[in-house]
PDB file of C-alpha atoms in Angstrom:
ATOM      1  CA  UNK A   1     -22.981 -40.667  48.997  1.00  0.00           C
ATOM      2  CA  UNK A   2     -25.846 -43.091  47.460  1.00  0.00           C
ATOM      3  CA  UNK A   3     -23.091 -45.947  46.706  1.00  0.00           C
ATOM      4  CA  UNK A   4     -23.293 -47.680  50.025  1.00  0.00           C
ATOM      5  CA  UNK A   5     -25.582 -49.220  51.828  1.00  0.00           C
ATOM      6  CA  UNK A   6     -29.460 -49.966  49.580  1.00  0.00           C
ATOM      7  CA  UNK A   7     -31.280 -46.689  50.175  1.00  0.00           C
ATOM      8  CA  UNK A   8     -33.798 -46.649  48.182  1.00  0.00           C
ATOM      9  CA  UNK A   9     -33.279 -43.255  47.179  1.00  0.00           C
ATOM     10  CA  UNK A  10     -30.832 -40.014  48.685  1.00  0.00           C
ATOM     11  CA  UNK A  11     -30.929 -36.593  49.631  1.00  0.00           C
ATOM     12  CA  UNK A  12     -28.211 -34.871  50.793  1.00  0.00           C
ATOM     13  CA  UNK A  13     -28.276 -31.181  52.866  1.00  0.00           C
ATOM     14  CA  UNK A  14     -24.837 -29.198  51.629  1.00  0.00           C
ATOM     15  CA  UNK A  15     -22.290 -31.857  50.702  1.00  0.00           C
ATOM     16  CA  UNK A  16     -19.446 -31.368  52.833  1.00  0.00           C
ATOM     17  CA  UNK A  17     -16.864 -33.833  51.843  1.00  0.00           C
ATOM     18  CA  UNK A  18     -18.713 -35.390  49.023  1.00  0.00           C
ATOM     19  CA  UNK A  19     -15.326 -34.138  46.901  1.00  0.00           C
ATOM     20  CA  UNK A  20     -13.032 -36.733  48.659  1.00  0.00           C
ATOM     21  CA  UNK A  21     -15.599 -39.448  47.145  1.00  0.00           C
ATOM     22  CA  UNK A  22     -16.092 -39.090  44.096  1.00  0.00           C
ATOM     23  CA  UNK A  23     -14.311 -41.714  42.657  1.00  0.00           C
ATOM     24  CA  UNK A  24     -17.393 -43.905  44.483  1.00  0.00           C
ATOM     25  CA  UNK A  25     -19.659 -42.252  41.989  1.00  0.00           C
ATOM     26  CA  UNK A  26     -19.986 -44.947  39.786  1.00  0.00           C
ATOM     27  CA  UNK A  27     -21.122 -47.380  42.479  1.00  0.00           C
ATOM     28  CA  UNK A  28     -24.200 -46.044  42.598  1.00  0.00           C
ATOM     29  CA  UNK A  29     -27.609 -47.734  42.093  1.00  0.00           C
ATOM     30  CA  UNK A  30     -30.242 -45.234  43.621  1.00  0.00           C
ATOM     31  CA  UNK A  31     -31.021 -41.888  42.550  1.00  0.00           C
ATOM     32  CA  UNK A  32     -29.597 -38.854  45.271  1.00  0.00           C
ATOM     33  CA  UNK A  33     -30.331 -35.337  45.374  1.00  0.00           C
ATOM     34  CA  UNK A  34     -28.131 -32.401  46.636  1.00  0.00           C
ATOM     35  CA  UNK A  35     -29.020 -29.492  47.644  1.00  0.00           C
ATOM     36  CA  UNK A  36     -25.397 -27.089  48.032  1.00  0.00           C
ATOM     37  CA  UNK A  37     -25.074 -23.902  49.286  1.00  0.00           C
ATOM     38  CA  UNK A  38     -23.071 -21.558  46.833  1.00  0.00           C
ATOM     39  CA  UNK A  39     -21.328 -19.696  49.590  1.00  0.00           C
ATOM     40  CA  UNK A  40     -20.860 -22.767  52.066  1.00  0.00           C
ATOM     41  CA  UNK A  41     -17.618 -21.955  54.520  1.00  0.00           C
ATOM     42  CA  UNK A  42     -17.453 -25.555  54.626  1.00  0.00           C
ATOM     43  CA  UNK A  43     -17.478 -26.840  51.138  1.00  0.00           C
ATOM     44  CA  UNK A  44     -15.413 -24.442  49.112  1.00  0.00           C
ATOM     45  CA  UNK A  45     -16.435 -23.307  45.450  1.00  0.00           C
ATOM     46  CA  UNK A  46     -13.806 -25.506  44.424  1.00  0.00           C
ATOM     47  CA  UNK A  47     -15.396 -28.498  46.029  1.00  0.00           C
ATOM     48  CA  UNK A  48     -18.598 -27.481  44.913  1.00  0.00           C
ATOM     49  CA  UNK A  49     -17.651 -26.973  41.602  1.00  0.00           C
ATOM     50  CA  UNK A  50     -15.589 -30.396  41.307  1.00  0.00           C
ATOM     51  CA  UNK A  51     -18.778 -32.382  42.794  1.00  0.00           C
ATOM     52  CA  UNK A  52     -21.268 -31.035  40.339  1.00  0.00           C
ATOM     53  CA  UNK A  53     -18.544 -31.590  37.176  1.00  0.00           C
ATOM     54  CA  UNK A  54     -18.000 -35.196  37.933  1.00  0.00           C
ATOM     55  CA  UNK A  55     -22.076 -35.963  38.601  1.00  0.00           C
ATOM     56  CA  UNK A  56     -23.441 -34.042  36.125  1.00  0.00           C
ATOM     57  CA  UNK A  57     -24.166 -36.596  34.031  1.00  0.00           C
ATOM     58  CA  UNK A  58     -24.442 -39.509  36.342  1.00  0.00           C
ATOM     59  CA  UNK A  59     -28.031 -40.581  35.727  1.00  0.00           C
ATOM     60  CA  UNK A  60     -28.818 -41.002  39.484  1.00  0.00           C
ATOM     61  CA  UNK A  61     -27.766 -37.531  40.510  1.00  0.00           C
ATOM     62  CA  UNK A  62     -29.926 -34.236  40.658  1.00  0.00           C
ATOM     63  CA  UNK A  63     -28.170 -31.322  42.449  1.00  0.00           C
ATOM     64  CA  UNK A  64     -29.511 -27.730  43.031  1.00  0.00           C
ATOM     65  CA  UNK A  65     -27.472 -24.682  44.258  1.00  0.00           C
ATOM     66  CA  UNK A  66     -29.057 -21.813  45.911  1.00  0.00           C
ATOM     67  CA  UNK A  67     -26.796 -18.777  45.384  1.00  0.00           C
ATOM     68  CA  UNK A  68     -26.150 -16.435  47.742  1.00  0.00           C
ATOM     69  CA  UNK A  69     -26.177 -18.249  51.099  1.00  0.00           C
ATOM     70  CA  UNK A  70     -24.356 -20.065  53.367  1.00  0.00           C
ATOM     71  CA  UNK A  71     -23.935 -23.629  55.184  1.00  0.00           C
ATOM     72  CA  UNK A  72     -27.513 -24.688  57.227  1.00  0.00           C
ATOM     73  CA  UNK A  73     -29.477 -22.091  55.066  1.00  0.00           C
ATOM     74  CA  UNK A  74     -32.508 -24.513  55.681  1.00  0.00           C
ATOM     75  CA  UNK A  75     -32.024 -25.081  59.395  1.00  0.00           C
ATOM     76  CA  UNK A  76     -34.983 -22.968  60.622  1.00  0.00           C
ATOM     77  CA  UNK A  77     -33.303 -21.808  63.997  1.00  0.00           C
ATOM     78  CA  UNK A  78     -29.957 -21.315  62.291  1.00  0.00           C
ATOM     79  CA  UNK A  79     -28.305 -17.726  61.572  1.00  0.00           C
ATOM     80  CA  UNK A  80     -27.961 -18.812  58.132  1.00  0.00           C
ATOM     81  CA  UNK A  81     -31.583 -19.561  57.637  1.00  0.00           C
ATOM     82  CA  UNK A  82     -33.037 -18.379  53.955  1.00  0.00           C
ATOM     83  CA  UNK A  83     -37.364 -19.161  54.390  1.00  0.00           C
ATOM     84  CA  UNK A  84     -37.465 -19.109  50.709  1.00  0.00           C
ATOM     85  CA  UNK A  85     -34.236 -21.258  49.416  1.00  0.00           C
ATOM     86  CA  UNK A  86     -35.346 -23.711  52.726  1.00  0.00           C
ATOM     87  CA  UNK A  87     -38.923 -23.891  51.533  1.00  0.00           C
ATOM     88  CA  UNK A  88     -37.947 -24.560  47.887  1.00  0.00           C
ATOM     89  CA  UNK A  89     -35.315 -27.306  48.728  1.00  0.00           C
ATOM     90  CA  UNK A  90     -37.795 -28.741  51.624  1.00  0.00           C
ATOM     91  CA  UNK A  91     -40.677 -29.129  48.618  1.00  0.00           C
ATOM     92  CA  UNK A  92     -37.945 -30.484  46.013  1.00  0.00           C
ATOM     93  CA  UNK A  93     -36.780 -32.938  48.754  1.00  0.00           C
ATOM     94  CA  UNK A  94     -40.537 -33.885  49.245  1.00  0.00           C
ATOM     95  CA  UNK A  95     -41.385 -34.466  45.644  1.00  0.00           C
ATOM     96  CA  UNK A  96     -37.968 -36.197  45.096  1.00  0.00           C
ATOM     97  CA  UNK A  97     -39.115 -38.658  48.147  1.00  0.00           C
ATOM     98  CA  UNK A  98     -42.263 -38.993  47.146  1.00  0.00           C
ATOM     99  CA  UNK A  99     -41.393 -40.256  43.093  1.00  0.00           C
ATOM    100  CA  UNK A 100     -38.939 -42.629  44.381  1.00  0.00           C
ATOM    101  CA  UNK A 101     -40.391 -44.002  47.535  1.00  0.00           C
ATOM    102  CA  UNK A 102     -43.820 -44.530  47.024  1.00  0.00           C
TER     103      UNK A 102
END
């Protein structure tokens, strides 16, 4: 997650694990974005749901879920690709990058 290390700014691709440190959460000092796959096989709804409780209002954090598909739905050459939830996070991402990098 964004509380280590002095990236400027984070984004994050699906989250797995991100549940085991959220006690971290409060460490942070740059802004991250997540992008999280509602059906994910590798971050359960529980997971996903437990991530987005405890950041919701952590001023850093901006998190988007795209329903209906499934771990590496923006990996182009995956089986789980989705063109139009992989454009929309790629243009988020971009914008996000943009604001806080340059």
């Amino acid at each position: 997650m964004a509380s280590r290390g002095n990236a400027d700014c984070n984004v994050g691709y699906y989250g797995v694990g991100i549940e085991d440190y959220l006690d971290e959460a409060g460490n942070m000092k740059a802004p991250l974005m997540l992008h999280i796959a509602e059906e994910d096989y590798l971050v359960p709804k529980l997971a996903q749901e437990k991530v987005k409780d405890e950041l919701k209002n952590n001023q850093f954090v901006t998190i988007y879920t795209y329903p209906n598909v499934d771990h590496a739905f923006a990996r182009a050459d995956g089986k789980n690709y989705h063109e139009e939830y992989a454009t929309l996070s790629q243009e988020r991402s971009k914008s996000f990058l943009e604001k806080h990098l340059y």
